[in-house]
Amino acid sequence: MAAENWELFRFIQKSNLKTAFLSKGDAFVNILMMLINNFSFIFMWWVIFNDKGTINGWNFDDMALMFAVSGLSFALYAIFFRGVAELPQYIENGTLDSYIVSPRNLLFMASTSFSTFANWGDVITALTMYFLSGYVSAGGFILFLYLSFMAFLLTYAMRLILSTFAFYTSGTESLGNNILMTFLIFSNQPATIFTGIYKVIFLTVIPAGFVSLFPVALLKSFTWTEFAVFTLGTGGIFLLSLFFFYRGLRRYASGNRFGIR
Amino acid sequence: MAIKSRFRKYGAFISLAARQAITNKTVLCGGIFLLLILLLTYNQLWTVIGKDSADPSINATFLWYLLFGELIILSAPKVERILEQDIKSGTLAYYLNKPVSFFMMRFCENLSLMSINFVSLGLAGTLTAWLLTPQTPFTWLQFPLIVSLVYLSSLINLLLYTAVGFSSLWLEHTKTLAMAVQRLAFIFGGAIFPLSIYPEWFVDIARWTPFYSLYYLTIKLSYDFSAADVSRALGLNCLWLAFIIGFIIWAYRTMQKRVNVYGG
Amino acid sequence: MHNIIEACNLTKKFRLKKTGKGLKNLFKPQYKTVVAVNNISFAIKPGERVAFIGPNGAGKSTTIKMLSSILYPTSGEARVLGMIPWSNRRRLAYDIGTVFGQRSQLWYHLPVQDSFALMGKIYNVPEIAFKKRLSRLVRLFEIRDLLNSPTRSLSLGQRMRCEIVASLIHNPKVLFLDEPTIGLDITAKAIIRNLIRQQALEEETTLLLTSHDTDDMEKVCDRVIVINKGKLIFDDSLTTLCDSYLNKKYLEITTESGEKIRKVIDTRQIPVKKALDELVQTYHVADLTVENPPMEEIIKEIYNRGD
């Protein structure tokens, strides 16, 4: 079963690449723009750290690790599973039908239905930043991949939970987008600036801390406690999002909610 | 008479777009939400930095600076997408036989949207920033002048994105170009962190871009106000304004010619 | 023989939010319940070609969506190939095919061939079987020339042919078609109907087709279920329906002077040919159309006779 799904996944991704390379010039320009985008942002933070030295204990190397993890985790989501962001639309106009009648996992089919090629630029950025940071080692690299993967699960879960609202009420798409945007803004700041009540929000409602705070701490100095908290936190929210989705699915009305066809 | 009727015509576009923007609250609320999140986040950043720094007013300085910068960025409607669609779908051709200028129509609509964004974001942002740091780095006497200059910057920014939209005559996707322009505004304009902390060589490059006066020179007035800087910002901005308008007129003429050739 | 599809007292209710103004509505919205499908029961044998017809909003799509596992019913039971659709969704999926007229399962920018290959992967069709199957369908649906074209470049009629092929790749025992001819022009409609019928006959596929166009059922199906306002009001063979309700033709002619004349003829009394001959002899005919009675007329008739 797993092997079959893996083969299907590879086939879909191949098709995605094919679509992106229909215009080679465009594909190239899109990646280039993404790189300009990322590195101008990183440059901006480099300037700040150059000026201030550290921010509440974080230096630019920590920022580099953060950019690496948040970049790779977002890229995994955007390149392979971005269809999850299209779910509200699928639910409202009934496109979800065609994934329901498929013999494969509904969420897998819907999530892989959309991909943004430009985010390969994020992969390049993430790897560059990891190797530029002062914390490179073989074991560290494997840990980095693991942390990025779990952070990706969290990003995916956040998006899925917000998309699930569409089963209950219409027009929540922009609210969902705004909350995800907040998640992204939070996960691209020095994690140490969130103190007091902000830290509580940062680790619960908008759990961006699992993308920035924990991975950077673990990559700098590994402790099993933090590793366990991180894994349980990200994995837990991911499972919770699946639970919410399948709960909501029972209320799916196949585009019939806004008038009977 | 001709001028009067023209005013009435485009005035109608302005008020129609305004009404639509006010009814469509989700977009407006989304922008305000984003601005508040940014203000709260950067307030945290500067408060934390301020604690370790010798200058305790650093938070107020940079927060208001950020507010004015974001006001310019977030007020701009997605004019480049609308224009790209108009050009690629051939909608443009349908307006050639109507007694309105297509360009003026779209400009009026977007000017109206931008102004509504500007006012609502401005009110929400000012209130939030004031609650976070009541110690403003400017006097309330200077405030109206600063706001007017920021509004002028927003207007030029709108025209800049209009120019990006017209570039879809030659480019496949304007979305990526628009994104790059925004990012360049962040660094060359110092829209988040003032250029004063950037290295010398970088500021020398930035000076040659429109973002320098559009953002940095204008919003710097919020913490470093001087009559000389006001006139410098105003002068440079007007220069860039003329340049951008020149490009738009040229692109618009080219476009009309192309529509004639291909028949839309 | 056993039934391949059974529905027993199938009912589906939707809760619709009433549109209202103000904050009160936001926090305590008012709902009203709409019964889309009301206590419908029927049974279908393997190889039958059944048309679900009825006006827009009659509940035919909702019925087909419950049978194809998309929707949970509010109450009632159903079995498709011996399985309850909504609880055996993924197992059933391998044995049924679905075509939704207004949705596409083809990749927009890629050649249709790639979409077919994807379908083969999704349904675990082995490589060799896939090739054999596809070449058969390609021949049957005459789409050889379309295989390398991206979906976006196809006409609606061509696209629909490819959609149907895509849903037949795994050789389903039951094919659900929801409005397969919607939006097509007359020629394309005729082609699609022909192909659907031919395929079903050759492979003995059980067909369930919804439409609000009576021609679809006449050309494709051998049995008709008429649904109106969620209720089943007629379920019998096509011949019965034609004999008792489809014996009227609506003629409309435009004379050379631009005058329009409408006539309803009863084909049991006057054959269409004779009626036409008469008209042509009486008037200078510039244009002429012959139509079946519209859906609404047939339903009115069924109600009238039921009383």
CSV table of C-alpha atoms in Angstrom, one decimal, chain C residues 17-30:
chain,number,residue,atom,x,y,z
C,17,LYS,CA,-28.5,29.1,6.2
C,18,LYS,CA,-31.1,31.8,5.8
C,19,THR,CA,-29.5,35.0,4.5
C,20,GLY,CA,-30.1,37.8,7.0
C,21,LYS,CA,-28.5,41.0,8.1
C,22,GLY,CA,-26.8,42.1,11.2
C,23,LEU,CA,-24.7,40.7,13.9
C,24,LYS,CA,-27.6,38.6,15.3
C,25,ASN,CA,-27.5,36.5,12.2
C,26,LEU,CA,-23.8,36.1,12.5
C,27,PHE,CA,-23.9,34.6,15.9
C,28,LYS,CA,-27.2,32.8,15.8
C,29,PRO,CA,-27.9,32.0,12.2
C,30,GLN,CA,-31.3,30.9,11.1
